[in-house]
PDB file of C-alpha atoms in Angstrom:
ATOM      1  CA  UNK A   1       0.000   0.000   0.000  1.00  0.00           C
ATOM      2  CA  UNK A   2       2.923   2.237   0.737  1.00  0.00           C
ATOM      3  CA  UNK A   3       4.563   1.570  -2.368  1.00  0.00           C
ATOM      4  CA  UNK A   4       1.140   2.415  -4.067  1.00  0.00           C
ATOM      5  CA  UNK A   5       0.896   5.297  -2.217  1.00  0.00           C
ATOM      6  CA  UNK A   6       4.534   6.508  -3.654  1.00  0.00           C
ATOM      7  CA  UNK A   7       4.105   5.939  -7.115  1.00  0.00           C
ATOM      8  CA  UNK A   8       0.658   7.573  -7.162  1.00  0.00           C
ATOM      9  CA  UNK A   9      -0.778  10.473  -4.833  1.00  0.00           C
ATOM     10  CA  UNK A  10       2.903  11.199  -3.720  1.00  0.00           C
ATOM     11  CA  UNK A  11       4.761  11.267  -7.372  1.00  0.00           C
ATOM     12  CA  UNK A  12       1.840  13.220  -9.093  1.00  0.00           C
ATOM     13  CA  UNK A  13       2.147  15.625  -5.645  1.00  0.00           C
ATOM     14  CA  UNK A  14       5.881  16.485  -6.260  1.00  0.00           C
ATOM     15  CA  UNK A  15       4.871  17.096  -9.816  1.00  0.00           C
ATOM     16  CA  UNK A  16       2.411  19.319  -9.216  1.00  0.00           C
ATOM     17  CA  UNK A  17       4.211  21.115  -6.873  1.00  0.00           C
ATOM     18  CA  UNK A  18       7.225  21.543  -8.712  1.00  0.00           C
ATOM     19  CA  UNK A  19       5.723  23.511 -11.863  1.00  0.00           C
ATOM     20  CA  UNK A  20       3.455  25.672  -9.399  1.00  0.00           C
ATOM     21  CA  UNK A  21       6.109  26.076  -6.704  1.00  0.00           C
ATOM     22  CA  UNK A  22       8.788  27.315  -9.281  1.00  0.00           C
ATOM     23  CA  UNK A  23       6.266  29.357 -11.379  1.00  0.00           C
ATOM     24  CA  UNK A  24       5.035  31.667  -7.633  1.00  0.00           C
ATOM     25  CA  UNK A  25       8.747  31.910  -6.696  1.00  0.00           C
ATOM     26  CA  UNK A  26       8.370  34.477  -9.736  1.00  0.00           C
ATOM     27  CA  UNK A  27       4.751  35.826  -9.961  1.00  0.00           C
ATOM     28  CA  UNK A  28       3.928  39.470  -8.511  1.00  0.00           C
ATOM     29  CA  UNK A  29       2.673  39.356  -5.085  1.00  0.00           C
ATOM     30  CA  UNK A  30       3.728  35.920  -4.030  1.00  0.00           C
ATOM     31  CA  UNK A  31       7.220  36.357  -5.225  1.00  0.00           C
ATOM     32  CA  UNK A  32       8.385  39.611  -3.918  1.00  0.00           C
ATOM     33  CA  UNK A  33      11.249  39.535  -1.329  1.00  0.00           C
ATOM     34  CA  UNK A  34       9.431  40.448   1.348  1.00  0.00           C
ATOM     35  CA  UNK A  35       7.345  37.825   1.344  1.00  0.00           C
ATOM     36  CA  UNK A  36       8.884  34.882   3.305  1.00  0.00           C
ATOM     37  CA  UNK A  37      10.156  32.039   0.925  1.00  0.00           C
ATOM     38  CA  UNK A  38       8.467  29.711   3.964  1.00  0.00           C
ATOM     39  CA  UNK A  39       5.374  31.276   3.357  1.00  0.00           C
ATOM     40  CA  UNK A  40       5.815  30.721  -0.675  1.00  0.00           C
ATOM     41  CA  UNK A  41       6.695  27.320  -0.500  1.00  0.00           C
ATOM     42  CA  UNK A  42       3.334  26.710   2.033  1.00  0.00           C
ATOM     43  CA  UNK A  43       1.408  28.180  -0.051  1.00  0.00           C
ATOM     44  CA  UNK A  44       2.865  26.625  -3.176  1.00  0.00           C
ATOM     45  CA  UNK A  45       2.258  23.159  -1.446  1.00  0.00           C
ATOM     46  CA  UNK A  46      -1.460  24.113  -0.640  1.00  0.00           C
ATOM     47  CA  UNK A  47      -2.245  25.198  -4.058  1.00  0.00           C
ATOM     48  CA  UNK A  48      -0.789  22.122  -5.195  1.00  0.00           C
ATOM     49  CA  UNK A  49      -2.447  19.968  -3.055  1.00  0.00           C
ATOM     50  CA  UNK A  50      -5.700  21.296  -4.298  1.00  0.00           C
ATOM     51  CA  UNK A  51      -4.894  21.353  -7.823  1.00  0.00           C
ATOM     52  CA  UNK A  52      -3.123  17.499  -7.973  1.00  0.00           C
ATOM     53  CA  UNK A  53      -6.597  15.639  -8.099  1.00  0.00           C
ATOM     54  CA  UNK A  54      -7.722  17.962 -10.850  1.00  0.00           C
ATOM     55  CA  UNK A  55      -4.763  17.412 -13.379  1.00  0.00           C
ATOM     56  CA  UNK A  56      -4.353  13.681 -12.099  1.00  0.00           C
ATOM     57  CA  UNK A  57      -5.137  12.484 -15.350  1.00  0.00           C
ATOM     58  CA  UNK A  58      -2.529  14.309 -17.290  1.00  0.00           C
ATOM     59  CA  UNK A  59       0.258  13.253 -15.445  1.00  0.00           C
ATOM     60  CA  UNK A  60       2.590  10.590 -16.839  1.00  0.00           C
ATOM     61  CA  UNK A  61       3.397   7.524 -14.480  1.00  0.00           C
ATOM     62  CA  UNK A  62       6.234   7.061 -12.198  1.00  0.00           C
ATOM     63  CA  UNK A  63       9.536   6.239 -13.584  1.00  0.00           C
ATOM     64  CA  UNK A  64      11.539   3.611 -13.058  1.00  0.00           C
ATOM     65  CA  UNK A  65      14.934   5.532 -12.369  1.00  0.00           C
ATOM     66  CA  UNK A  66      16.045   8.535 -11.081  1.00  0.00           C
ATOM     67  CA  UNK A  67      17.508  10.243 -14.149  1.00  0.00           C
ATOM     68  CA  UNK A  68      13.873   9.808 -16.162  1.00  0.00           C
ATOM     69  CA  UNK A  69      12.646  11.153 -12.741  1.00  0.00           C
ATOM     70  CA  UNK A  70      15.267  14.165 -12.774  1.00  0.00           C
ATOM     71  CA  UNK A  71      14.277  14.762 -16.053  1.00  0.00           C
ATOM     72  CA  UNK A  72      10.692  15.264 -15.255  1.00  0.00           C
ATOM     73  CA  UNK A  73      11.294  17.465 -12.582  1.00  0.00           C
ATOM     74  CA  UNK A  74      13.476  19.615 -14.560  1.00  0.00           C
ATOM     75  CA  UNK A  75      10.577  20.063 -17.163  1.00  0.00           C
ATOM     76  CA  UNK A  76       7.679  20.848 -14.502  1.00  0.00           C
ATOM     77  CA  UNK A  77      10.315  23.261 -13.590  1.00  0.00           C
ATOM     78  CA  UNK A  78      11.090  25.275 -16.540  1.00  0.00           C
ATOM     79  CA  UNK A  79       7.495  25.340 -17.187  1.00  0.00           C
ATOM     80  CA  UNK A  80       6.653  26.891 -14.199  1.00  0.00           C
ATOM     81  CA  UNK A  81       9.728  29.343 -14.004  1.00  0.00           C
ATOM     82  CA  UNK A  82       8.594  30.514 -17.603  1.00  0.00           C
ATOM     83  CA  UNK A  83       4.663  31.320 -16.713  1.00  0.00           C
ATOM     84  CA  UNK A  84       5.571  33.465 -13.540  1.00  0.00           C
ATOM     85  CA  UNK A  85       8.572  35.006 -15.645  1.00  0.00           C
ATOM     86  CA  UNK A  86       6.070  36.077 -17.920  1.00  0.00           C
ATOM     87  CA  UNK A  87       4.175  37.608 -15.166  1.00  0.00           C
ATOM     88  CA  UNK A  88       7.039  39.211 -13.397  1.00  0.00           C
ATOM     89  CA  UNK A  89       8.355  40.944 -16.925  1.00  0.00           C
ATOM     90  CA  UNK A  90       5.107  42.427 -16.966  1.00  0.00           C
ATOM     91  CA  UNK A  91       5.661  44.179 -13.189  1.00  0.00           C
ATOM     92  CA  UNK A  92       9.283  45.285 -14.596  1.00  0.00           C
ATOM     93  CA  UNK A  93       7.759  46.859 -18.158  1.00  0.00           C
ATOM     94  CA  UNK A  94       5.733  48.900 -15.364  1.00  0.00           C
ATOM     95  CA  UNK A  95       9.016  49.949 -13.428  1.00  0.00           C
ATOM     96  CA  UNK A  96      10.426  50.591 -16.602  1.00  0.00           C
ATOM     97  CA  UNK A  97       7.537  52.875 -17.468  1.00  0.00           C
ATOM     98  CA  UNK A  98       8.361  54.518 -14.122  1.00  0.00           C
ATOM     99  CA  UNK A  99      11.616  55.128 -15.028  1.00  0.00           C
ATOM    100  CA  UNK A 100      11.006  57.025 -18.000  1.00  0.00           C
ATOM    101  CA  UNK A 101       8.736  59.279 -16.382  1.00  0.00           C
ATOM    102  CA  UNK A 102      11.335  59.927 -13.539  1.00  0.00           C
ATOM    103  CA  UNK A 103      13.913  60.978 -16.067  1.00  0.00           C
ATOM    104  CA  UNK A 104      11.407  62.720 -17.806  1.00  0.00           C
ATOM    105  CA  UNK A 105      10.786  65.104 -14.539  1.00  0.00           C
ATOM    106  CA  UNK A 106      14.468  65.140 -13.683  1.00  0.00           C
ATOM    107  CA  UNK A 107      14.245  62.855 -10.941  1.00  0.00           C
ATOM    108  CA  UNK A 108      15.773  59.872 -12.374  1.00  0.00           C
ATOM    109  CA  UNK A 109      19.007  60.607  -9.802  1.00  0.00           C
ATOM    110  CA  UNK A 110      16.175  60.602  -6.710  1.00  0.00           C
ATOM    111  CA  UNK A 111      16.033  56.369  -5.770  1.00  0.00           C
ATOM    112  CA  UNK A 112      14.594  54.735  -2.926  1.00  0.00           C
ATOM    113  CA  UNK A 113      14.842  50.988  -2.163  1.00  0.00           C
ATOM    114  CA  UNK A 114      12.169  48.716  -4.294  1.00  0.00           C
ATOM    115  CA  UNK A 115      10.673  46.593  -1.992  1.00  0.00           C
ATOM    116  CA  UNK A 116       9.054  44.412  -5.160  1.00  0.00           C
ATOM    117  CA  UNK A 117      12.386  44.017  -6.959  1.00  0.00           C
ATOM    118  CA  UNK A 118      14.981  44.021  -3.620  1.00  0.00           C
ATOM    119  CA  UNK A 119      16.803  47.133  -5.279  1.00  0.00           C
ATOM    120  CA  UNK A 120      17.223  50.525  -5.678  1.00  0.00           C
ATOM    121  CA  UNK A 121      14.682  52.342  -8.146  1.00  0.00           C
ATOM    122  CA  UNK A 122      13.178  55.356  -9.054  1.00  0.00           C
ATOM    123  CA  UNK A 123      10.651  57.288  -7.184  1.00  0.00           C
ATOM    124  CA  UNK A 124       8.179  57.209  -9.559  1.00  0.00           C
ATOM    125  CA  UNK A 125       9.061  53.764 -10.904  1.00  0.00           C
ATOM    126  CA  UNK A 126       8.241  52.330  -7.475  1.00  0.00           C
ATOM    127  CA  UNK A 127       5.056  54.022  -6.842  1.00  0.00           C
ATOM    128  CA  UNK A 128       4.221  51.870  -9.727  1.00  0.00           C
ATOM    129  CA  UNK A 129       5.712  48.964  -8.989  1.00  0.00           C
ATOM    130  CA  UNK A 130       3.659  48.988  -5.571  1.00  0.00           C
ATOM    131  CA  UNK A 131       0.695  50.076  -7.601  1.00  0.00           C
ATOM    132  CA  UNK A 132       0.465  47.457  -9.948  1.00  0.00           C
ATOM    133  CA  UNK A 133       0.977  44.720  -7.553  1.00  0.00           C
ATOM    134  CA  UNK A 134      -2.010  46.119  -5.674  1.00  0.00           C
ATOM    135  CA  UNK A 135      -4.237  46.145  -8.470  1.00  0.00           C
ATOM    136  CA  UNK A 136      -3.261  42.994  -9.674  1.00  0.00           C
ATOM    137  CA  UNK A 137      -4.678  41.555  -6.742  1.00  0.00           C
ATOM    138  CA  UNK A 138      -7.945  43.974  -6.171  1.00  0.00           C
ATOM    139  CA  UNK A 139      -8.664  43.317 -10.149  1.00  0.00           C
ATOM    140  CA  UNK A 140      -8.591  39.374  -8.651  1.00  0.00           C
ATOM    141  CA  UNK A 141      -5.693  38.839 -11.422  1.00  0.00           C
ATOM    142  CA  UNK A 142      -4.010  36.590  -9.165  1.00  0.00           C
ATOM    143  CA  UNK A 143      -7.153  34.632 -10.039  1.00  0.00           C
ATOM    144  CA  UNK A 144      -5.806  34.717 -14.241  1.00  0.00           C
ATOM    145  CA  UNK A 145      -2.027  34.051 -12.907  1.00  0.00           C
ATOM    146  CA  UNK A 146      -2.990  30.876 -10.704  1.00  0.00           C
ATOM    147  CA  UNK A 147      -5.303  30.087 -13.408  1.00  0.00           C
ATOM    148  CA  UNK A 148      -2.914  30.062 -15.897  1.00  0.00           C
ATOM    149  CA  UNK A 149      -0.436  27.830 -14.210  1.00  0.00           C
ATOM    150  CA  UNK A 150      -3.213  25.155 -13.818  1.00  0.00           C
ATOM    151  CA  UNK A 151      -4.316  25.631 -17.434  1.00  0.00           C
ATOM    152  CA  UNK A 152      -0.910  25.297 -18.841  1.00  0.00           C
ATOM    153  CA  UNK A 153      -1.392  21.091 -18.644  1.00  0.00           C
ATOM    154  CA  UNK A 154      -3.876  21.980 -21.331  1.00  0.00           C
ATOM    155  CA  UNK A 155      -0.788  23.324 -23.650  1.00  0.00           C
ATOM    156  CA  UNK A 156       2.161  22.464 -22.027  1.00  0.00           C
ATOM    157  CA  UNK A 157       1.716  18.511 -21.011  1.00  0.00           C
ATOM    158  CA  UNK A 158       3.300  17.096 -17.680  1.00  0.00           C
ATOM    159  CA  UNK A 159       6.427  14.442 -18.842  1.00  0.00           C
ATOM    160  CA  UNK A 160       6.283  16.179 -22.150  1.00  0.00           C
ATOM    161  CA  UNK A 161       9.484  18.135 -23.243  1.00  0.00           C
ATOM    162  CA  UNK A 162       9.475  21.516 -22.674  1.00  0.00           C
ATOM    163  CA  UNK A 163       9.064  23.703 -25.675  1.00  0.00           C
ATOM    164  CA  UNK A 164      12.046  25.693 -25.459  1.00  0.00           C
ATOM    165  CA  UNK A 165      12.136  27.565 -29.212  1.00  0.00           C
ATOM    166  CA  UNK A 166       8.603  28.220 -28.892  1.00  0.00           C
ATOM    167  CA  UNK A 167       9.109  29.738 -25.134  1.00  0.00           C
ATOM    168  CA  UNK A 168      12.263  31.759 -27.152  1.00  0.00           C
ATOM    169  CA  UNK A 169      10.009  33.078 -29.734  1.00  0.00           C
ATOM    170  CA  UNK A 170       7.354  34.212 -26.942  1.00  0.00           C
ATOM    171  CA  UNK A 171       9.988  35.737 -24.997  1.00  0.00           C
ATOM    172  CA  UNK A 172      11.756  37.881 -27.768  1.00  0.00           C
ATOM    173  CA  UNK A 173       8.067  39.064 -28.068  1.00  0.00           C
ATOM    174  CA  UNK A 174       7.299  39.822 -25.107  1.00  0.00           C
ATOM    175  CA  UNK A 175      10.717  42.031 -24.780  1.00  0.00           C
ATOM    176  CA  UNK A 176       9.304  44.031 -27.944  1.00  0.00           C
ATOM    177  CA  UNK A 177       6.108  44.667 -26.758  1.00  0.00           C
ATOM    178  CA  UNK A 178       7.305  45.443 -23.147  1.00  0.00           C
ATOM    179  CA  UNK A 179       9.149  48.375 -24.378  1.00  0.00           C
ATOM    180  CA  UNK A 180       6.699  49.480 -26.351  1.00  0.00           C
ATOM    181  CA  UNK A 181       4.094  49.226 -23.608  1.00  0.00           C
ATOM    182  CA  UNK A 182       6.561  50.900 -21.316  1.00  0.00           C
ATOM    183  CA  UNK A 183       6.815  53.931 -23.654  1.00  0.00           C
ATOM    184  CA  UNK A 184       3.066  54.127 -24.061  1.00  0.00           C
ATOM    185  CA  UNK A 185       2.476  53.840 -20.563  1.00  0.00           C
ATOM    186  CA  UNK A 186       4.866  56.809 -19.643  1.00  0.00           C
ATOM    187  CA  UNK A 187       3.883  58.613 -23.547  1.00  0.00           C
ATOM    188  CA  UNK A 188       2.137  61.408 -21.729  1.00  0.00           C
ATOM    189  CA  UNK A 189       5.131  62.684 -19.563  1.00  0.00           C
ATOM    190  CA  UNK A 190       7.621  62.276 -22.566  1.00  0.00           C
ATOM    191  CA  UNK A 191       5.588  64.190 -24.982  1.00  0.00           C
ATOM    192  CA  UNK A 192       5.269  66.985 -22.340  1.00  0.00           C
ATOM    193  CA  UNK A 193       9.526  66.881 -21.682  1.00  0.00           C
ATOM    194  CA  UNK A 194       9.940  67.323 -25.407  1.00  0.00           C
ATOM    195  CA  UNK A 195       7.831  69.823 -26.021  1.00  0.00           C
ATOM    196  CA  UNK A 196       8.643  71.071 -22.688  1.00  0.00           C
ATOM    197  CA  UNK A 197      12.637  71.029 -24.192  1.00  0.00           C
ATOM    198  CA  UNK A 198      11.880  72.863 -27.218  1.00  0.00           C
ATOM    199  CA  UNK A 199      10.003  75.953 -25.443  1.00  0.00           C
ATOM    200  CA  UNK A 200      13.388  76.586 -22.954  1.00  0.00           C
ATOM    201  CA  UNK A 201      15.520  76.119 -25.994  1.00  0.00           C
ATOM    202  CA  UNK A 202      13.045  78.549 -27.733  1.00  0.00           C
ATOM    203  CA  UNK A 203      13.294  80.987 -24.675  1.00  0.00           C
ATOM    204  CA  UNK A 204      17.069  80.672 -24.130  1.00  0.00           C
ATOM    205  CA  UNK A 205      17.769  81.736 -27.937  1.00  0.00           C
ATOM    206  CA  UNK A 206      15.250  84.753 -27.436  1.00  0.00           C
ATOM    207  CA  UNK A 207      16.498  85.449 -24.002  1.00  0.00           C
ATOM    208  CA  UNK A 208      19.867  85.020 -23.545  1.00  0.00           C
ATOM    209  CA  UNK A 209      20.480  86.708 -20.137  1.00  0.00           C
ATOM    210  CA  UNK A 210      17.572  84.982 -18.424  1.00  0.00           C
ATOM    211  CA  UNK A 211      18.414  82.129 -16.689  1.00  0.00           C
ATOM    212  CA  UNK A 212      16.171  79.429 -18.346  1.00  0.00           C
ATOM    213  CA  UNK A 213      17.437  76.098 -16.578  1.00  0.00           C
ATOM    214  CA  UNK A 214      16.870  77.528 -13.343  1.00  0.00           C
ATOM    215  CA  UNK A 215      13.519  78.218 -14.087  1.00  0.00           C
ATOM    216  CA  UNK A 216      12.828  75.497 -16.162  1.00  0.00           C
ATOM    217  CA  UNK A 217      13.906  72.544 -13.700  1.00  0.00           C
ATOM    218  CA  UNK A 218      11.698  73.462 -10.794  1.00  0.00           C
ATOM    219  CA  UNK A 219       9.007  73.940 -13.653  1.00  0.00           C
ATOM    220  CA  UNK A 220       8.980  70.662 -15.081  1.00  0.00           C
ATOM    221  CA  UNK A 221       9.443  69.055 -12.150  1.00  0.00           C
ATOM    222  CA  UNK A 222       5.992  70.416 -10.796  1.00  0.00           C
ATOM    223  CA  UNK A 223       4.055  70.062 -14.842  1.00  0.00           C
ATOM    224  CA  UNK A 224       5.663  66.855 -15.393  1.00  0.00           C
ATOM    225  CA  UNK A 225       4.025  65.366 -11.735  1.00  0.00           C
ATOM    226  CA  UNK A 226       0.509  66.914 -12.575  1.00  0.00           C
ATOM    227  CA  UNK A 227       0.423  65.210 -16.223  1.00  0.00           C
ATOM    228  CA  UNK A 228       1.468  62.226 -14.645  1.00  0.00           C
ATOM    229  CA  UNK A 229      -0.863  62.496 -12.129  1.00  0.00           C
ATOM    230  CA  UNK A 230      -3.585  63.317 -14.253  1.00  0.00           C
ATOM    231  CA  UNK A 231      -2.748  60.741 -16.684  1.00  0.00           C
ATOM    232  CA  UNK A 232      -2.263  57.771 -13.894  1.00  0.00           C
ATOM    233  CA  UNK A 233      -5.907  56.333 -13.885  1.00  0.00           C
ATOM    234  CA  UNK A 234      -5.830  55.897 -17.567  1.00  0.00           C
ATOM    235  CA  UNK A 235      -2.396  54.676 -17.698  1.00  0.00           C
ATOM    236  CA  UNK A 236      -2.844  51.905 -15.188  1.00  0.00           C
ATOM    237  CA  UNK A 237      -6.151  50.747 -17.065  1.00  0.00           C
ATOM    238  CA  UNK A 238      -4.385  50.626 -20.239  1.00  0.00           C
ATOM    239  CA  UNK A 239      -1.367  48.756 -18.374  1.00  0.00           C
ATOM    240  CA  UNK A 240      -4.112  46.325 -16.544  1.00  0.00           C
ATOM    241  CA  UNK A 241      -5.501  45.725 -20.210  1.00  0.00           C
ATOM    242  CA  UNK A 242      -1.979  44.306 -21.715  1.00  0.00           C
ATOM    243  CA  UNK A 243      -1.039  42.345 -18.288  1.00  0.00           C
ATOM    244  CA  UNK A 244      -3.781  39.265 -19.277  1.00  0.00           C
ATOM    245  CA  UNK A 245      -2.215  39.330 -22.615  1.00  0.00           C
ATOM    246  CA  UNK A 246       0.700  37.246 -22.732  1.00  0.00           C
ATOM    247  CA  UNK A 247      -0.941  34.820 -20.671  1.00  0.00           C
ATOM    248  CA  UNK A 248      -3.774  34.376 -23.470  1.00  0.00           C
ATOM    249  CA  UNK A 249      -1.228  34.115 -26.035  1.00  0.00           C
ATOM    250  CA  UNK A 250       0.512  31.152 -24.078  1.00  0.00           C
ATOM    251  CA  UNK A 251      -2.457  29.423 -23.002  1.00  0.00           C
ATOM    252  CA  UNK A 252      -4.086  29.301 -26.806  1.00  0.00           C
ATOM    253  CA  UNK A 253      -0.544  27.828 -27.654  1.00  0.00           C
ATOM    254  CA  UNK A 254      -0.056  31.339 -30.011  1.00  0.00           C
TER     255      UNK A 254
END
């Protein structure tokens, strides 16, 4: 009974546990660094105690050696890792978006320790980062990301190997449209620096003795925050919009 036990309930535990255990060591809100790995891996197990009876069926049988076993693993593994990467890279294209509007205001020099990333970061790109992690969980898209990694037997089978080209291909894409989502997201504040730019080079050919940086710093310092504040409800519901994307890509095997 014990041996049943092992090569059943117990195998097809450990499998489960290690695509959704590696994929919420990555995914916004259960990955962060202040959240105690203890806590992840608990919650990891729960989740995948849970989830085990419902993807039973799609799980190949116990090997007889440990290298076919190892090899396994290894696949749950990169599976996992690449779902909550996917995630994650979303939370950095907002950070990045951040960024841009910091240096954009001419506070790009001003950082302040990231609590969501474990580094130092811009002001404004960790107002965001803290933002978006918020929403993601009052939106319930936890809900999509948990979703997702149960979903992904659907496309990605358990004891299958693990398409690496194809994950290649979706990750090249998913750099190209992170920048350009991180350059729509902060489009507001650049437009205003450049045309911001222009009017003190304007002024500072028409009026040489007036000190135009002076002026100008303080200036877009305090226009560049009220765009960016008046521009932050649409630019997080455009940002919320393009987070369930990649995930729908995956999961449809596109």
């Amino acid at each position: 009974m014990l041996s049943s036990f092992l090569q059943g309930d117990l195998f097809a535990l450990f499998m489960v546990f290690s695509r959704i255990g590696a994929g919420m060591m990555l995914l916004p809100g259960f990955g962060e660094t202040y959240v105690s790995p203890r806590f992840r891996l608990l919650l990891a197990l729960a989740i995948s105690v849970v989830v085990t009876p419902l993807v039973s069926t799609r799980l190949p049988a116990m090997p007889d050696d440990i290298l076919s076993l190892f090899v396994l693993i290894i696949g749950e593994i990169v599976v996992g890792i690449f779902l909550g990467a996917t995630a994650r890279f979303m939370l950095v294209v907002l950070q990045t978006a951040g960024m841009l509007v910091a240096q954009a205001t001419n506070l790009s020099a001003a950082q302040a320790f990231d609590p969501t990333q474990g580094t130092q970061g811009t002001l404004t790109g960790n107002m965001l980062g803290i933002m978006g992690v918020l929403l993601i969980f009052v939106t319930n898209l936890h809900h999509m990301m948990l979703g997702a990694l149960i979903r992904s037997y659907e496309v990605f089978p358990s004891g299958a190997t693990p398409p690496v080209d194809d994950f290649a291909q979706m990750a090249t894409r998913l750099v190209s449209e992170g920048v350009g989502l991180a350059l729509q997201l902060s489009a507001p504040v650049l437009l205003f620096a450049l045309i911001f730019q222009v009017g003190l080079g304007l002024m500072a050919r028409l009026m040489p003795q007036m000190h135009v940086f002076f002026i100008g710093m303080p200036l877009q310092i305090m226009l560049g925050f009220s765009i960016f504040a008046m521009s932050l409800g649409a630019m997080m519901t455009w940002y919320l919009d393009h987070f369930v994307l990649p995930f729908s890509t995956i999961l449809s095997g596109g």
